[in-house]
PDB file of C-alpha atoms in Angstrom:
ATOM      1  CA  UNK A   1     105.093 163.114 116.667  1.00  0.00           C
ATOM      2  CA  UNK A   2     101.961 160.782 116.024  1.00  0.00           C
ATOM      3  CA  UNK A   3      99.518 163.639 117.464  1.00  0.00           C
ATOM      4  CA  UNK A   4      95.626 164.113 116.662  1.00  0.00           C
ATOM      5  CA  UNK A   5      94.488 167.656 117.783  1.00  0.00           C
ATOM      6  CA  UNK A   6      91.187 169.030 117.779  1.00  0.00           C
ATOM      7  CA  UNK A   7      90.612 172.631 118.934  1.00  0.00           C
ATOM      8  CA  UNK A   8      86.522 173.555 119.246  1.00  0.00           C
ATOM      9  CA  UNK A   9      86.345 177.033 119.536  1.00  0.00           C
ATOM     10  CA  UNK A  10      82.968 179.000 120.691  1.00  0.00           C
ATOM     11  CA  UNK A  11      82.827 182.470 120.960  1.00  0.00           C
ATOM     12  CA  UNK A  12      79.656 184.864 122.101  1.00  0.00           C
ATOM     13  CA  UNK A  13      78.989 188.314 123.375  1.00  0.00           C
ATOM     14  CA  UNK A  14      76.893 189.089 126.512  1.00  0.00           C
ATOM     15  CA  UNK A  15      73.408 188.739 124.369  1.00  0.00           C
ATOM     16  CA  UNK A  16      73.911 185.017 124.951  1.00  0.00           C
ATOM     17  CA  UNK A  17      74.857 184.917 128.035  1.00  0.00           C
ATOM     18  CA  UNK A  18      71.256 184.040 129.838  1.00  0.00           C
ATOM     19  CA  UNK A  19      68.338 182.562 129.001  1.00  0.00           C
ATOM     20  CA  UNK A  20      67.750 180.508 126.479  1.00  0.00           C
ATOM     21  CA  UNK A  21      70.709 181.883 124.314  1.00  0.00           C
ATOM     22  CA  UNK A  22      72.550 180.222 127.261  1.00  0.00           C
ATOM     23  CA  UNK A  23      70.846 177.147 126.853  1.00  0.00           C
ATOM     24  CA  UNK A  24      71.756 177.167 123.420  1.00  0.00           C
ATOM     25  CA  UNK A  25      75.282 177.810 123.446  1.00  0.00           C
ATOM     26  CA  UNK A  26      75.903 175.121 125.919  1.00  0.00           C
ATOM     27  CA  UNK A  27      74.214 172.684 123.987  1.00  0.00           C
ATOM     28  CA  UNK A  28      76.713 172.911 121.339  1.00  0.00           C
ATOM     29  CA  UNK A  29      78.826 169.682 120.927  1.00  0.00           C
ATOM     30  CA  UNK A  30      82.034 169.501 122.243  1.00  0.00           C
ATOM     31  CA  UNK A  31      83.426 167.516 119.585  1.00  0.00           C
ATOM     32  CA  UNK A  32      83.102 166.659 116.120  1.00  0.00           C
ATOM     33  CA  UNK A  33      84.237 163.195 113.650  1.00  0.00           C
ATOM     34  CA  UNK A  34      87.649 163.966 112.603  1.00  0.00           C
ATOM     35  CA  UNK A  35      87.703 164.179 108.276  1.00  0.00           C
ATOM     36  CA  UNK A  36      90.284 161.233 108.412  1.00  0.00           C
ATOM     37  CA  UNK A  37      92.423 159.343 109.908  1.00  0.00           C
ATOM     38  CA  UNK A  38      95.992 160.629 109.457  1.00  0.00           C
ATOM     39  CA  UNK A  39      98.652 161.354 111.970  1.00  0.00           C
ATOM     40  CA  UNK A  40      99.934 164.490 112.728  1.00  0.00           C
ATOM     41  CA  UNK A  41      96.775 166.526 112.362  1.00  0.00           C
ATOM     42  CA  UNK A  42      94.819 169.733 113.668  1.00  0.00           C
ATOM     43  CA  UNK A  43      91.462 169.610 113.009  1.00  0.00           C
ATOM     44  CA  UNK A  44      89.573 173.145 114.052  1.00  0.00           C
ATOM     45  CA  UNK A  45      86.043 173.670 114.618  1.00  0.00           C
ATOM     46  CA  UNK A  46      84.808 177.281 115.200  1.00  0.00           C
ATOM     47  CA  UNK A  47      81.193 178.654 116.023  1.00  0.00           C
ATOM     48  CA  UNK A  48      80.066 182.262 116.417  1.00  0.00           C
ATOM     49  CA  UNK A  49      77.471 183.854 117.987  1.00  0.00           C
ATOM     50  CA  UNK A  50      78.032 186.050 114.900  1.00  0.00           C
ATOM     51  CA  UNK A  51      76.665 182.818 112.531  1.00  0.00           C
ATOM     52  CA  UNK A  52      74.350 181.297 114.816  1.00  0.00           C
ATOM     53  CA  UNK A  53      76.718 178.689 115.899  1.00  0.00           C
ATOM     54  CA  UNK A  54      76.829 177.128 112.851  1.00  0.00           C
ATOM     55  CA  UNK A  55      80.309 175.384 112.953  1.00  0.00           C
ATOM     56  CA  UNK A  56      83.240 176.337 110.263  1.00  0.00           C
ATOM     57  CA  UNK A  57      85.819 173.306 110.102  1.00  0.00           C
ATOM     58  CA  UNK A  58      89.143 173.821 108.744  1.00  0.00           C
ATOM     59  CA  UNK A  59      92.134 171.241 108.437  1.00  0.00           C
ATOM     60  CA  UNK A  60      95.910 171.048 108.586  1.00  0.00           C
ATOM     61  CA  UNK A  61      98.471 168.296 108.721  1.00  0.00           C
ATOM     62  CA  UNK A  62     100.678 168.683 111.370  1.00  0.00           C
ATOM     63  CA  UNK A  63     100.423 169.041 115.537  1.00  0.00           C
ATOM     64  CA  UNK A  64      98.630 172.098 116.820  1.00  0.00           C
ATOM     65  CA  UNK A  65     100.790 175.440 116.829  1.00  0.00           C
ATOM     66  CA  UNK A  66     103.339 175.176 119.776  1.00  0.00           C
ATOM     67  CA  UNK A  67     101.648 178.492 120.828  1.00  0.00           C
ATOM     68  CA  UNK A  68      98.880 176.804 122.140  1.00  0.00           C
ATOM     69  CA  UNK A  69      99.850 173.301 123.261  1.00  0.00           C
ATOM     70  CA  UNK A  70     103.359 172.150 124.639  1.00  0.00           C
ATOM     71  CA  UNK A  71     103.899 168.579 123.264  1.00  0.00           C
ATOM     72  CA  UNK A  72     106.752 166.556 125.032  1.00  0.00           C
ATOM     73  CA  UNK A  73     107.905 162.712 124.160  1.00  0.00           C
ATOM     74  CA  UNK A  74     109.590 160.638 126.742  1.00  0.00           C
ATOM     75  CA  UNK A  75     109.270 157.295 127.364  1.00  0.00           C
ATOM     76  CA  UNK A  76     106.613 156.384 124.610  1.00  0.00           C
ATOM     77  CA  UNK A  77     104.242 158.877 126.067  1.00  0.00           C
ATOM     78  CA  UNK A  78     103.421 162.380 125.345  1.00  0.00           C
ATOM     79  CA  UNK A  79     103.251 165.241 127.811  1.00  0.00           C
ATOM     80  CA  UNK A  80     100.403 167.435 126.400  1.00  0.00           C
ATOM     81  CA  UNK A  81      99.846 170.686 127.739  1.00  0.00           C
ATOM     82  CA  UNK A  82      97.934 173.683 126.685  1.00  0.00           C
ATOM     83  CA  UNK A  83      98.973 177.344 126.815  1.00  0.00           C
ATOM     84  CA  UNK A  84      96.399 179.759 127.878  1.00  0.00           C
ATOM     85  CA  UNK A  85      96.137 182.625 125.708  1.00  0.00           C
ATOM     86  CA  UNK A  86      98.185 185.719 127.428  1.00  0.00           C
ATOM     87  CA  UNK A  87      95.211 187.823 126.037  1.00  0.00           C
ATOM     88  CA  UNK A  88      92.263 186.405 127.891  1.00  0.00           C
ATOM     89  CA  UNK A  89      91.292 186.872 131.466  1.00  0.00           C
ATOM     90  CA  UNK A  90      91.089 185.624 134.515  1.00  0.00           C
ATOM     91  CA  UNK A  91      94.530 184.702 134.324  1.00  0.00           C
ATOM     92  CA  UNK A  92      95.750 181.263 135.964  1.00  0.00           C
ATOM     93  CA  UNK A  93      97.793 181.251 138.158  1.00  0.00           C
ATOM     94  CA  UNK A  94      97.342 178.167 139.595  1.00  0.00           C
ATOM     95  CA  UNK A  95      97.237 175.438 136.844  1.00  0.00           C
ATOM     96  CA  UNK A  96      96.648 171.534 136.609  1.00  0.00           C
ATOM     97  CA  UNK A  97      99.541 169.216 135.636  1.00  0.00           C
ATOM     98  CA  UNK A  98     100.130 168.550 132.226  1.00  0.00           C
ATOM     99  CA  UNK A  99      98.025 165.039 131.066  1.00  0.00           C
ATOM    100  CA  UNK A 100     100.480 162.434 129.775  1.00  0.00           C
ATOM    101  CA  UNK A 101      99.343 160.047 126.900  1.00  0.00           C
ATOM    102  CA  UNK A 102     100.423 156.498 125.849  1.00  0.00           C
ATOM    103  CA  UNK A 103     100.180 155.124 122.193  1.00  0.00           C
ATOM    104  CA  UNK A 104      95.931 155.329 121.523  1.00  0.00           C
ATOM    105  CA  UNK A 105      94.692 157.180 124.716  1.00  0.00           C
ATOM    106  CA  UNK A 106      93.870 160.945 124.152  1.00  0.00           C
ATOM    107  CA  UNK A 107      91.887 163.708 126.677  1.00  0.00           C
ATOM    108  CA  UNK A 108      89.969 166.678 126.366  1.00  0.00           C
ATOM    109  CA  UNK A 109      91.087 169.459 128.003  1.00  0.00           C
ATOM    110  CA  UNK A 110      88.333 172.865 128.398  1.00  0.00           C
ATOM    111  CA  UNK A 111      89.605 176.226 129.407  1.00  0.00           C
ATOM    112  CA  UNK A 112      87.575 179.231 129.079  1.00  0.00           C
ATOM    113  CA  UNK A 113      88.799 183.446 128.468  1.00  0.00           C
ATOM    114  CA  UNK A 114      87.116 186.824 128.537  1.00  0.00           C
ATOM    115  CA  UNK A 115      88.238 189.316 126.184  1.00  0.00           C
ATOM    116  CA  UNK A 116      87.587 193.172 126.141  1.00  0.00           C
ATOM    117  CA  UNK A 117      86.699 194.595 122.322  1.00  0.00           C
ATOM    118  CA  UNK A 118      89.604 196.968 121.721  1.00  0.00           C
ATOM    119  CA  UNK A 119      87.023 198.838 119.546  1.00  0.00           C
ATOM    120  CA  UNK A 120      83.921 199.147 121.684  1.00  0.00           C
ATOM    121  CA  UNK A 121      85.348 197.664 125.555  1.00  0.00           C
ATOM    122  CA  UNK A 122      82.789 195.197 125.328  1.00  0.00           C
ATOM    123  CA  UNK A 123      83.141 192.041 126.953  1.00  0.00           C
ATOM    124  CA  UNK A 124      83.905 188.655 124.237  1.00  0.00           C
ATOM    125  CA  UNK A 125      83.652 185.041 125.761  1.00  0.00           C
ATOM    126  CA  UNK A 126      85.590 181.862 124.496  1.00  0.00           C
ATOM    127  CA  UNK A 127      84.956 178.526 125.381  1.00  0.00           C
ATOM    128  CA  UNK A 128      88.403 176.294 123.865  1.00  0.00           C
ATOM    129  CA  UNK A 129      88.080 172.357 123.799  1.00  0.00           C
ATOM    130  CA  UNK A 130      91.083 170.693 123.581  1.00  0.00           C
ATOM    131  CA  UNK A 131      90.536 167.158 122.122  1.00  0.00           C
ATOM    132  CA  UNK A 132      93.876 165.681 121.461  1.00  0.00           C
ATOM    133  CA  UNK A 133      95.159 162.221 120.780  1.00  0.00           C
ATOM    134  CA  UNK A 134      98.757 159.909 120.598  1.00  0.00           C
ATOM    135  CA  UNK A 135      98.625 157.924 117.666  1.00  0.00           C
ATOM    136  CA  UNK A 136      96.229 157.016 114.906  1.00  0.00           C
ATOM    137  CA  UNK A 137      93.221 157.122 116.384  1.00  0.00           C
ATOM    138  CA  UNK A 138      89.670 156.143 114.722  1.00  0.00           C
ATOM    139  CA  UNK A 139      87.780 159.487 113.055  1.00  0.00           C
ATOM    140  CA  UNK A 140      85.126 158.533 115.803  1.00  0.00           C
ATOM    141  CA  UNK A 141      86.980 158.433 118.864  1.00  0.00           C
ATOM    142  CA  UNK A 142      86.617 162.303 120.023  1.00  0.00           C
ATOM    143  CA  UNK A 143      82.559 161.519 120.056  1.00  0.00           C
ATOM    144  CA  UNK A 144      83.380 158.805 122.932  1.00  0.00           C
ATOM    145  CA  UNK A 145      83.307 159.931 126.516  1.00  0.00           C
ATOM    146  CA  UNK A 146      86.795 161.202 127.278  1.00  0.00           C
ATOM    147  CA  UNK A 147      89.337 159.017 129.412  1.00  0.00           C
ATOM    148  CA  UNK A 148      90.746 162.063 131.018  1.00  0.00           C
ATOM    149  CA  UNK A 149      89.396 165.415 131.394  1.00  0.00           C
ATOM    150  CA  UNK A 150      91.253 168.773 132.156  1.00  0.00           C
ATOM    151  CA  UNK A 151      89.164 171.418 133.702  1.00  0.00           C
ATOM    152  CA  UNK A 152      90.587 174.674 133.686  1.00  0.00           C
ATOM    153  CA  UNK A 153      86.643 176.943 133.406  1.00  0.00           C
ATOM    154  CA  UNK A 154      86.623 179.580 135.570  1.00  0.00           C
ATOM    155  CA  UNK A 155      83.829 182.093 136.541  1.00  0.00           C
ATOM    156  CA  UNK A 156      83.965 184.708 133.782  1.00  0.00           C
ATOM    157  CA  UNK A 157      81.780 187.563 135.485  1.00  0.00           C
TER     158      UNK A 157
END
C-alpha cells in the first residue's frame, strides 16, 4: 500500500500545563518535512517535556503499525483510521468516521490521552498527530494546511 505516515508525538506532565509552559507546548509544530520521498513510510517525531521539546525523528519503511492505524483499499482509495490507545483516558466512545483518501490527498488526524504514572499516579499528557498520505507525496506536503482534519481532543482534566 502506497502510504506516507507521520506520527508527532508530544508528551508533558502537569508543570506545563498553564502558563507560559502552555503557551509553549502548543506552539510546537504539528508537522515536520518528511526525510524523503519514498512510499510506504512512517516517519515519527517525538518531543518531551523531559528534553525541552526538542524533537527526536526516527524513520522506517513501511505503513504505520496496524496497532495504531487501520488501513483499508477499495476502490483506489484508502480507508485510514486510527486506533486510540486502550491505555489512555477519556475513552471514546463515540468516534468520527474513518477519512477515505484518493491517489495524492492525505489528512491529519489529532487525538489526545491522559495517562496515570504506574510508579508515582501522576497524571502524563499526549498530544498524537496523525499526518498520513496515499501515494508519493512531496517531502513538503505535511507543512501545507491539511485538506481534511480529524478532531478527536477531548478535555483532559
Amino acid at each position: 500500500m502506497d502510504i506516507v505516515a507521520q506520527w508527532v508525538r508530544v508528551s508533558w506532565t502537569k508543570q506545563s500545563r498553564g502558563g507560559p509552559h502552555a503557551a509553549r507546548r502548543n506552539a510546537l509544530p504539528m508537522a515536520f518535512a518528511l526525510p524523503e520521498n519514498r512510499v510506504p513510510l512512517t516517519h515519527e517525531v517525538t518531543m518531551h517535556e523531559r528534553d525541552e521539546f526538542q524533537p527526536r525523528a526516527s524513520l522506517r519503511v513501511g505503513a504505520p503499525s496496524c496497532d495504531a492505524v487501520q488501513l483499508r483499499y477499495a476502490e483506489e482509495r484508502v480507508r485510514v483510521e486510527l486506533i486510540p490507545t486502550a491505555w489512555g483516558m477519556p475513552r471514546r466512545h463515540r468516534r468520527p468516521p474513518a477519512g477515505r483518501l484518493a491517489r495524492g490527498q492525505w489528512v491529519r488526524w489529532q487525538i489526545n490521552y491522559r495517562f496515570t504514572s504506574h510508579c508515582t499516579g501522576d497524571w502524563l499528557y499526549r498530544l498524537d498527530t496523525l499526518n498520513i498520505a496515499h501515494g508519493p507525496v512531496p517531502v513538503e506536503i505535511f507543512l501545507t494546511e491539511p485538506p481534511q482534519t480529524i478532531d478527536e481532543l477531548a478535555y483532559l482534566r
